[in-house]
Amino acid sequence: MAFENLRTQAQVRTGAYAGEIDEGLRAHMLRVYNYMVSGLVVTGLVAYGMFSMSFVMEGGQVVGLTSLGAAVYGSPLKWLVMLSPLAFILVLSFGIQRMSFGTLQIVFWVFAAAMGVSLATIFATFSGESIARVFFITAGTFAAMSIWGYTTKRDLTKMGSFLIMGLIGIIIASVVNIFIGSSAIQFAVSVIGVIVFTLLTAYDTQRIKNNFLEYREHGEAVAKMAIMGAVSLYLDFINLFMLLLSLFGNRN
């Protein structure tokens, strides 16, 4: 009888502990998604604001650049604008251990704004209707894959090396195509990229979940992990959106 009581108490404690872990995991994932969505909002607002201040429109068509647009997008400064998000990613990735949580937050918001500046030209390139349509397609695809990555019992880590190789291939092909300008290569990169970033969304979601379960008792490190997890999912969303836009967007 005493043994049965002890076993019952142990089961209750184990169940309560598992419940605390599940609650902590849900709170952590909610923080990750909140950061990610907030970053997307900042990027969208900055992108549209920069477009409005930089491009002259007539009859729904771009007919010129304002002085700000000429300085930012019509000069060699455009290369700095294009590459600045990459610099922020490197800072976030390699500086996370040295930065405080507050500093990491600031760098994340500045990164989201810098990405907005670099993406402002999509409003000059594609119609607003197609941008909205592709955004909602991206959001639906992202949500479905992220939910699958969170709930599946399948170990997705085996896909990691394959996806990284695919990502490297996409980057190399994209850089080469800057100089070649081949529409066939651009189409192939877009199609393969959509597949890679769709799978990366599920992979990264499961990785963020597993990292929390492993390091959940590390205090500030967990808070930093929420931001870095948001960066990963944010990049998956942005890249998926841009690739789908190149495939299905209506150009002005």
PDB file of C-alpha atoms in Angstrom:
ATOM      1  CA  MET A   1       0.000   0.000   0.000  1.00  0.00           C
ATOM      2  CA  ALA A   2       2.806   2.371   0.901  1.00  0.00           C
ATOM      3  CA  PHE A   3       4.586   1.512  -2.355  1.00  0.00           C
ATOM      4  CA  GLU A   4       1.436   2.302  -4.356  1.00  0.00           C
ATOM      5  CA  ASN A   5       1.135   5.691  -2.613  1.00  0.00           C
ATOM      6  CA  LEU A   6       4.755   6.533  -3.387  1.00  0.00           C
ATOM      7  CA  ARG A   7       4.304   5.538  -7.039  1.00  0.00           C
ATOM      8  CA  THR A   8       1.162   7.643  -7.333  1.00  0.00           C
ATOM      9  CA  GLN A   9       2.934  10.669  -5.822  1.00  0.00           C
ATOM     10  CA  ALA A  10       5.844  10.176  -8.211  1.00  0.00           C
ATOM     11  CA  GLN A  11       3.474  10.034 -11.170  1.00  0.00           C
ATOM     12  CA  VAL A  12       1.750  13.223 -10.012  1.00  0.00           C
ATOM     13  CA  ARG A  13       5.090  15.020  -9.648  1.00  0.00           C
ATOM     14  CA  THR A  14       6.262  13.739 -13.036  1.00  0.00           C
ATOM     15  CA  GLY A  15       3.014  14.856 -14.668  1.00  0.00           C
ATOM     16  CA  ALA A  16       3.200  18.262 -13.040  1.00  0.00           C
ATOM     17  CA  TYR A  17       6.835  18.659 -14.166  1.00  0.00           C
ATOM     18  CA  ALA A  18       5.932  17.659 -17.737  1.00  0.00           C
ATOM     19  CA  GLY A  19       3.073  20.161 -17.623  1.00  0.00           C
ATOM     20  CA  GLU A  20       5.482  22.922 -16.569  1.00  0.00           C
ATOM     21  CA  ILE A  21       7.789  22.034 -19.463  1.00  0.00           C
ATOM     22  CA  ASP A  22       4.909  22.105 -21.956  1.00  0.00           C
ATOM     23  CA  GLU A  23       3.728  25.452 -20.617  1.00  0.00           C
ATOM     24  CA  GLY A  24       7.249  26.866 -20.802  1.00  0.00           C
ATOM     25  CA  LEU A  25       7.651  25.587 -24.349  1.00  0.00           C
ATOM     26  CA  ARG A  26       4.386  27.178 -25.477  1.00  0.00           C
ATOM     27  CA  ALA A  27       5.399  30.491 -23.897  1.00  0.00           C
ATOM     28  CA  HIS A  28       8.820  30.294 -25.566  1.00  0.00           C
ATOM     29  CA  MET A  29       7.380  29.558 -29.014  1.00  0.00           C
ATOM     30  CA  LEU A  30       4.879  32.389 -28.571  1.00  0.00           C
ATOM     31  CA  ARG A  31       7.782  34.789 -27.854  1.00  0.00           C
ATOM     32  CA  VAL A  32       9.573  33.529 -30.961  1.00  0.00           C
ATOM     33  CA  TYR A  33       6.530  34.072 -33.180  1.00  0.00           C
ATOM     34  CA  ASN A  34       5.818  37.479 -31.604  1.00  0.00           C
ATOM     35  CA  TYR A  35       9.360  38.650 -32.370  1.00  0.00           C
ATOM     36  CA  MET A  36       9.154  37.257 -35.879  1.00  0.00           C
ATOM     37  CA  VAL A  37       5.780  38.855 -36.710  1.00  0.00           C
ATOM     38  CA  SER A  38       6.859  42.164 -35.154  1.00  0.00           C
ATOM     39  CA  GLY A  39      10.012  42.073 -37.276  1.00  0.00           C
ATOM     40  CA  LEU A  40       7.943  41.472 -40.403  1.00  0.00           C
ATOM     41  CA  VAL A  41       5.677  44.405 -39.513  1.00  0.00           C
ATOM     42  CA  VAL A  42       8.698  46.698 -39.059  1.00  0.00           C
ATOM     43  CA  THR A  43      10.162  45.497 -42.361  1.00  0.00           C
ATOM     44  CA  GLY A  44       6.897  46.026 -44.225  1.00  0.00           C
ATOM     45  CA  LEU A  45       6.321  49.527 -42.839  1.00  0.00           C
ATOM     46  CA  VAL A  46       9.902  50.640 -43.530  1.00  0.00           C
ATOM     47  CA  ALA A  47       9.827  49.126 -47.038  1.00  0.00           C
ATOM     48  CA  TYR A  48       6.610  50.900 -47.990  1.00  0.00           C
ATOM     49  CA  GLY A  49       7.732  54.138 -46.349  1.00  0.00           C
ATOM     50  CA  MET A  50      11.035  54.121 -48.245  1.00  0.00           C
ATOM     51  CA  PHE A  51       9.222  53.316 -51.485  1.00  0.00           C
ATOM     52  CA  SER A  52       6.820  56.223 -50.989  1.00  0.00           C
ATOM     53  CA  MET A  53       9.679  58.648 -50.294  1.00  0.00           C
ATOM     54  CA  SER A  54      12.031  57.354 -53.000  1.00  0.00           C
ATOM     55  CA  PHE A  55       9.976  56.664 -56.139  1.00  0.00           C
ATOM     56  CA  VAL A  56       7.844  58.998 -58.251  1.00  0.00           C
ATOM     57  CA  MET A  57       4.633  57.353 -59.435  1.00  0.00           C
ATOM     58  CA  GLU A  58       2.257  58.335 -62.252  1.00  0.00           C
ATOM     59  CA  GLY A  59      -0.717  56.222 -63.256  1.00  0.00           C
ATOM     60  CA  GLY A  60       0.476  53.339 -61.113  1.00  0.00           C
ATOM     61  CA  GLN A  61       3.872  53.274 -62.831  1.00  0.00           C
ATOM     62  CA  VAL A  62       7.297  54.362 -61.591  1.00  0.00           C
ATOM     63  CA  VAL A  63       8.504  57.308 -63.645  1.00  0.00           C
ATOM     64  CA  GLY A  64      11.505  58.443 -61.629  1.00  0.00           C
ATOM     65  CA  LEU A  65      13.340  58.753 -58.347  1.00  0.00           C
ATOM     66  CA  THR A  66      13.177  61.449 -55.727  1.00  0.00           C
ATOM     67  CA  SER A  67      16.416  62.939 -54.418  1.00  0.00           C
ATOM     68  CA  LEU A  68      16.334  60.413 -51.578  1.00  0.00           C
ATOM     69  CA  GLY A  69      15.683  57.569 -54.004  1.00  0.00           C
ATOM     70  CA  ALA A  70      18.530  58.671 -56.258  1.00  0.00           C
ATOM     71  CA  ALA A  71      20.893  58.793 -53.293  1.00  0.00           C
ATOM     72  CA  VAL A  72      19.872  55.387 -51.893  1.00  0.00           C
ATOM     73  CA  TYR A  73      18.871  53.304 -54.935  1.00  0.00           C
ATOM     74  CA  GLY A  74      20.436  55.154 -57.844  1.00  0.00           C
ATOM     75  CA  SER A  75      24.021  55.312 -56.608  1.00  0.00           C
ATOM     76  CA  PRO A  76      26.701  52.872 -55.395  1.00  0.00           C
ATOM     77  CA  LEU A  77      25.030  53.171 -51.974  1.00  0.00           C
ATOM     78  CA  LYS A  78      22.509  50.615 -53.237  1.00  0.00           C
ATOM     79  CA  TRP A  79      25.127  47.891 -52.690  1.00  0.00           C
ATOM     80  CA  LEU A  80      25.416  48.869 -49.044  1.00  0.00           C
ATOM     81  CA  VAL A  81      21.630  48.791 -48.766  1.00  0.00           C
ATOM     82  CA  MET A  82      21.499  45.334 -50.346  1.00  0.00           C
ATOM     83  CA  LEU A  83      24.289  43.849 -48.222  1.00  0.00           C
ATOM     84  CA  SER A  84      23.534  45.491 -44.869  1.00  0.00           C
ATOM     85  CA  PRO A  85      21.022  42.786 -43.789  1.00  0.00           C
ATOM     86  CA  LEU A  86      23.751  40.170 -44.285  1.00  0.00           C
ATOM     87  CA  ALA A  87      26.066  42.169 -42.037  1.00  0.00           C
ATOM     88  CA  PHE A  88      23.407  42.252 -39.319  1.00  0.00           C
ATOM     89  CA  ILE A  89      22.899  38.479 -39.604  1.00  0.00           C
ATOM     90  CA  LEU A  90      26.627  37.957 -39.055  1.00  0.00           C
ATOM     91  CA  VAL A  91      26.593  40.297 -36.064  1.00  0.00           C
ATOM     92  CA  LEU A  92      23.621  38.482 -34.552  1.00  0.00           C
ATOM     93  CA  SER A  93      25.100  35.043 -35.178  1.00  0.00           C
ATOM     94  CA  PHE A  94      28.633  35.648 -33.935  1.00  0.00           C
ATOM     95  CA  GLY A  95      27.953  38.316 -31.313  1.00  0.00           C
ATOM     96  CA  ILE A  96      25.102  36.702 -29.397  1.00  0.00           C
ATOM     97  CA  GLN A  97      27.357  35.505 -26.555  1.00  0.00           C
ATOM     98  CA  ARG A  98      28.884  38.949 -26.002  1.00  0.00           C
ATOM     99  CA  MET A  99      25.719  41.021 -26.362  1.00  0.00           C
ATOM    100  CA  SER A 100      23.256  41.594 -23.549  1.00  0.00           C
ATOM    101  CA  PHE A 101      19.619  40.706 -24.105  1.00  0.00           C
ATOM    102  CA  GLY A 102      18.699  44.394 -24.489  1.00  0.00           C
ATOM    103  CA  THR A 103      21.415  44.974 -27.076  1.00  0.00           C
ATOM    104  CA  LEU A 104      20.343  41.878 -28.969  1.00  0.00           C
ATOM    105  CA  GLN A 105      16.791  43.202 -29.137  1.00  0.00           C
ATOM    106  CA  ILE A 106      17.969  46.555 -30.521  1.00  0.00           C
ATOM    107  CA  VAL A 107      20.124  44.862 -33.168  1.00  0.00           C
ATOM    108  CA  PHE A 108      17.151  42.703 -34.183  1.00  0.00           C
ATOM    109  CA  TRP A 109      14.853  45.711 -34.690  1.00  0.00           C
ATOM    110  CA  VAL A 110      17.531  47.612 -36.625  1.00  0.00           C
ATOM    111  CA  PHE A 111      18.087  44.510 -38.748  1.00  0.00           C
ATOM    112  CA  ALA A 112      14.353  44.325 -39.537  1.00  0.00           C
ATOM    113  CA  ALA A 113      14.382  48.012 -40.534  1.00  0.00           C
ATOM    114  CA  ALA A 114      17.491  47.552 -42.714  1.00  0.00           C
ATOM    115  CA  MET A 115      15.768  44.659 -44.453  1.00  0.00           C
ATOM    116  CA  GLY A 116      12.819  46.967 -45.111  1.00  0.00           C
ATOM    117  CA  VAL A 117      15.079  49.515 -46.800  1.00  0.00           C
ATOM    118  CA  SER A 118      16.542  46.797 -49.024  1.00  0.00           C
ATOM    119  CA  LEU A 119      13.089  45.458 -49.969  1.00  0.00           C
ATOM    120  CA  ALA A 120      11.477  48.800 -50.827  1.00  0.00           C
ATOM    121  CA  THR A 121      12.084  48.249 -54.538  1.00  0.00           C
ATOM    122  CA  ILE A 122       9.578  45.373 -54.692  1.00  0.00           C
ATOM    123  CA  PHE A 123       6.770  47.947 -54.614  1.00  0.00           C
ATOM    124  CA  ALA A 124       8.291  49.551 -57.700  1.00  0.00           C
ATOM    125  CA  THR A 125       8.791  46.199 -59.430  1.00  0.00           C
ATOM    126  CA  PHE A 126       5.583  44.298 -58.691  1.00  0.00           C
ATOM    127  CA  SER A 127       1.939  45.303 -58.527  1.00  0.00           C
ATOM    128  CA  GLY A 128       0.465  45.855 -55.077  1.00  0.00           C
ATOM    129  CA  GLU A 129      -2.229  43.239 -55.744  1.00  0.00           C
ATOM    130  CA  SER A 130       0.297  40.521 -56.560  1.00  0.00           C
ATOM    131  CA  ILE A 131       2.441  41.452 -53.538  1.00  0.00           C
ATOM    132  CA  ALA A 132      -0.588  41.059 -51.262  1.00  0.00           C
ATOM    133  CA  ARG A 133      -1.608  37.781 -52.931  1.00  0.00           C
ATOM    134  CA  VAL A 134       1.858  36.246 -52.655  1.00  0.00           C
ATOM    135  CA  PHE A 135       2.180  37.452 -49.058  1.00  0.00           C
ATOM    136  CA  PHE A 136      -0.939  35.540 -48.026  1.00  0.00           C
ATOM    137  CA  ILE A 137       0.215  32.452 -49.959  1.00  0.00           C
ATOM    138  CA  THR A 138       3.536  32.673 -48.127  1.00  0.00           C
ATOM    139  CA  ALA A 139       1.829  33.135 -44.770  1.00  0.00           C
ATOM    140  CA  GLY A 140      -0.373  30.074 -45.307  1.00  0.00           C
ATOM    141  CA  THR A 141       2.537  27.911 -46.450  1.00  0.00           C
ATOM    142  CA  PHE A 142       4.733  29.092 -43.593  1.00  0.00           C
ATOM    143  CA  ALA A 143       2.034  28.481 -40.967  1.00  0.00           C
ATOM    144  CA  ALA A 144       1.324  24.957 -42.235  1.00  0.00           C
ATOM    145  CA  MET A 145       4.987  23.947 -42.303  1.00  0.00           C
ATOM    146  CA  SER A 146       5.775  25.532 -38.948  1.00  0.00           C
ATOM    147  CA  ILE A 147       2.862  23.730 -37.299  1.00  0.00           C
ATOM    148  CA  TRP A 148       4.024  20.476 -38.848  1.00  0.00           C
ATOM    149  CA  GLY A 149       7.577  21.048 -37.647  1.00  0.00           C
ATOM    150  CA  TYR A 150       6.296  21.718 -34.120  1.00  0.00           C
ATOM    151  CA  THR A 151       3.925  18.761 -33.882  1.00  0.00           C
ATOM    152  CA  THR A 152       5.598  15.998 -35.904  1.00  0.00           C
ATOM    153  CA  LYS A 153       7.301  13.118 -34.104  1.00  0.00           C
ATOM    154  CA  ARG A 154       9.619  12.639 -37.063  1.00  0.00           C
ATOM    155  CA  ASP A 155      13.220  13.715 -36.510  1.00  0.00           C
ATOM    156  CA  LEU A 156      13.873  16.457 -39.063  1.00  0.00           C
ATOM    157  CA  THR A 157      17.541  16.927 -38.163  1.00  0.00           C
ATOM    158  CA  LYS A 158      18.431  14.435 -40.892  1.00  0.00           C
ATOM    159  CA  MET A 159      17.263  17.023 -43.449  1.00  0.00           C
ATOM    160  CA  GLY A 160      19.697  19.614 -42.091  1.00  0.00           C
ATOM    161  CA  SER A 161      22.741  18.782 -44.212  1.00  0.00           C
ATOM    162  CA  PHE A 162      20.604  18.429 -47.353  1.00  0.00           C
ATOM    163  CA  LEU A 163      18.928  21.797 -46.777  1.00  0.00           C
ATOM    164  CA  ILE A 164      22.222  23.559 -46.037  1.00  0.00           C
ATOM    165  CA  MET A 165      23.707  22.172 -49.239  1.00  0.00           C
ATOM    166  CA  GLY A 166      20.641  23.354 -51.139  1.00  0.00           C
ATOM    167  CA  LEU A 167      20.905  26.808 -49.562  1.00  0.00           C
ATOM    168  CA  ILE A 168      24.580  27.106 -50.484  1.00  0.00           C
ATOM    169  CA  GLY A 169      23.773  26.050 -54.031  1.00  0.00           C
ATOM    170  CA  ILE A 170      21.034  28.681 -54.267  1.00  0.00           C
ATOM    171  CA  ILE A 171      23.396  31.412 -53.040  1.00  0.00           C
ATOM    172  CA  ILE A 172      26.152  30.440 -55.498  1.00  0.00           C
ATOM    173  CA  ALA A 173      23.730  30.202 -58.432  1.00  0.00           C
ATOM    174  CA  SER A 174      22.173  33.571 -57.528  1.00  0.00           C
ATOM    175  CA  VAL A 175      25.566  35.298 -57.382  1.00  0.00           C
ATOM    176  CA  VAL A 176      26.600  33.781 -60.715  1.00  0.00           C
ATOM    177  CA  ASN A 177      23.312  34.827 -62.292  1.00  0.00           C
ATOM    178  CA  ILE A 178      23.934  38.460 -61.314  1.00  0.00           C
ATOM    179  CA  PHE A 179      26.600  38.488 -64.009  1.00  0.00           C
ATOM    180  CA  ILE A 180      24.927  36.098 -66.474  1.00  0.00           C
ATOM    181  CA  GLY A 181      21.344  37.352 -66.217  1.00  0.00           C
ATOM    182  CA  SER A 182      19.793  34.061 -67.309  1.00  0.00           C
ATOM    183  CA  SER A 183      16.015  33.800 -66.866  1.00  0.00           C
ATOM    184  CA  ALA A 184      16.267  29.991 -66.899  1.00  0.00           C
ATOM    185  CA  ILE A 185      18.729  29.991 -63.999  1.00  0.00           C
ATOM    186  CA  GLN A 186      16.567  32.490 -62.122  1.00  0.00           C
ATOM    187  CA  PHE A 187      13.504  30.256 -62.602  1.00  0.00           C
ATOM    188  CA  ALA A 188      15.371  27.158 -61.426  1.00  0.00           C
ATOM    189  CA  VAL A 189      16.754  29.004 -58.392  1.00  0.00           C
ATOM    190  CA  SER A 190      13.273  30.234 -57.490  1.00  0.00           C
ATOM    191  CA  VAL A 191      11.675  26.784 -57.732  1.00  0.00           C
ATOM    192  CA  ILE A 192      14.437  25.025 -55.793  1.00  0.00           C
ATOM    193  CA  GLY A 193      14.525  27.889 -53.297  1.00  0.00           C
ATOM    194  CA  VAL A 194      10.802  27.583 -52.583  1.00  0.00           C
ATOM    195  CA  ILE A 195      11.275  23.882 -51.796  1.00  0.00           C
ATOM    196  CA  VAL A 196      14.321  24.511 -49.610  1.00  0.00           C
ATOM    197  CA  PHE A 197      12.810  27.344 -47.558  1.00  0.00           C
ATOM    198  CA  THR A 198       9.491  25.531 -47.177  1.00  0.00           C
ATOM    199  CA  LEU A 199      11.321  22.578 -45.620  1.00  0.00           C
ATOM    200  CA  LEU A 200      13.611  24.900 -43.647  1.00  0.00           C
ATOM    201  CA  THR A 201      10.543  26.391 -41.961  1.00  0.00           C
ATOM    202  CA  ALA A 202       9.618  22.997 -40.494  1.00  0.00           C
ATOM    203  CA  TYR A 203      13.248  22.157 -39.721  1.00  0.00           C
ATOM    204  CA  ASP A 204      13.924  25.446 -37.937  1.00  0.00           C
ATOM    205  CA  THR A 205      10.681  25.214 -35.948  1.00  0.00           C
ATOM    206  CA  GLN A 206      11.620  21.782 -34.622  1.00  0.00           C
ATOM    207  CA  ARG A 207      15.178  22.962 -33.927  1.00  0.00           C
ATOM    208  CA  ILE A 208      13.904  25.930 -31.897  1.00  0.00           C
ATOM    209  CA  LYS A 209      11.633  23.594 -29.946  1.00  0.00           C
ATOM    210  CA  ASN A 210      14.435  21.115 -29.232  1.00  0.00           C
ATOM    211  CA  ASN A 211      16.863  23.868 -28.223  1.00  0.00           C
ATOM    212  CA  PHE A 212      14.397  25.128 -25.630  1.00  0.00           C
ATOM    213  CA  LEU A 213      13.893  21.653 -24.182  1.00  0.00           C
ATOM    214  CA  GLU A 214      17.660  21.262 -23.885  1.00  0.00           C
ATOM    215  CA  TYR A 215      18.513  24.696 -22.454  1.00  0.00           C
ATOM    216  CA  ARG A 216      15.245  25.700 -20.746  1.00  0.00           C
ATOM    217  CA  GLU A 217      16.937  26.273 -17.375  1.00  0.00           C
ATOM    218  CA  HIS A 218      19.608  28.682 -18.629  1.00  0.00           C
ATOM    219  CA  GLY A 219      17.766  31.946 -17.891  1.00  0.00           C
ATOM    220  CA  GLU A 220      18.875  34.800 -20.135  1.00  0.00           C
ATOM    221  CA  ALA A 221      20.239  32.359 -22.710  1.00  0.00           C
ATOM    222  CA  VAL A 222      16.688  31.155 -23.346  1.00  0.00           C
ATOM    223  CA  ALA A 223      15.516  34.735 -23.883  1.00  0.00           C
ATOM    224  CA  LYS A 224      18.325  35.254 -26.416  1.00  0.00           C
ATOM    225  CA  MET A 225      17.406  31.973 -28.077  1.00  0.00           C
ATOM    226  CA  ALA A 226      13.888  33.313 -28.632  1.00  0.00           C
ATOM    227  CA  ILE A 227      15.284  36.235 -30.644  1.00  0.00           C
ATOM    228  CA  MET A 228      17.653  34.059 -32.665  1.00  0.00           C
ATOM    229  CA  GLY A 229      14.840  31.603 -33.315  1.00  0.00           C
ATOM    230  CA  ALA A 230      12.727  34.500 -34.551  1.00  0.00           C
ATOM    231  CA  VAL A 231      15.571  35.558 -36.873  1.00  0.00           C
ATOM    232  CA  SER A 232      15.686  32.066 -38.404  1.00  0.00           C
ATOM    233  CA  LEU A 233      11.937  31.918 -39.028  1.00  0.00           C
ATOM    234  CA  TYR A 234      11.890  35.552 -40.192  1.00  0.00           C
ATOM    235  CA  LEU A 235      14.530  34.758 -42.828  1.00  0.00           C
ATOM    236  CA  ASP A 236      12.650  31.630 -43.899  1.00  0.00           C
ATOM    237  CA  PHE A 237       9.502  33.727 -44.388  1.00  0.00           C
ATOM    238  CA  ILE A 238      11.224  36.597 -46.221  1.00  0.00           C
ATOM    239  CA  ASN A 239      13.128  34.306 -48.583  1.00  0.00           C
ATOM    240  CA  LEU A 240      10.063  32.175 -49.296  1.00  0.00           C
ATOM    241  CA  PHE A 241       8.050  35.340 -49.981  1.00  0.00           C
ATOM    242  CA  MET A 242      10.657  36.786 -52.352  1.00  0.00           C
ATOM    243  CA  LEU A 243      11.051  33.524 -54.275  1.00  0.00           C
ATOM    244  CA  LEU A 244       7.304  33.071 -54.663  1.00  0.00           C
ATOM    245  CA  LEU A 245       7.019  36.703 -55.716  1.00  0.00           C
ATOM    246  CA  SER A 246       9.607  36.168 -58.450  1.00  0.00           C
ATOM    247  CA  LEU A 247       7.545  33.214 -59.694  1.00  0.00           C
ATOM    248  CA  PHE A 248       3.991  34.521 -59.375  1.00  0.00           C
ATOM    249  CA  GLY A 249       4.255  38.295 -58.980  1.00  0.00           C
ATOM    250  CA  ASN A 250       2.877  40.589 -61.696  1.00  0.00           C
ATOM    251  CA  ARG A 251       5.560  43.049 -62.722  1.00  0.00           C
ATOM    252  CA  ASN A 252       4.698  46.703 -63.230  1.00  0.00           C
TER     253      ASN A 252
END
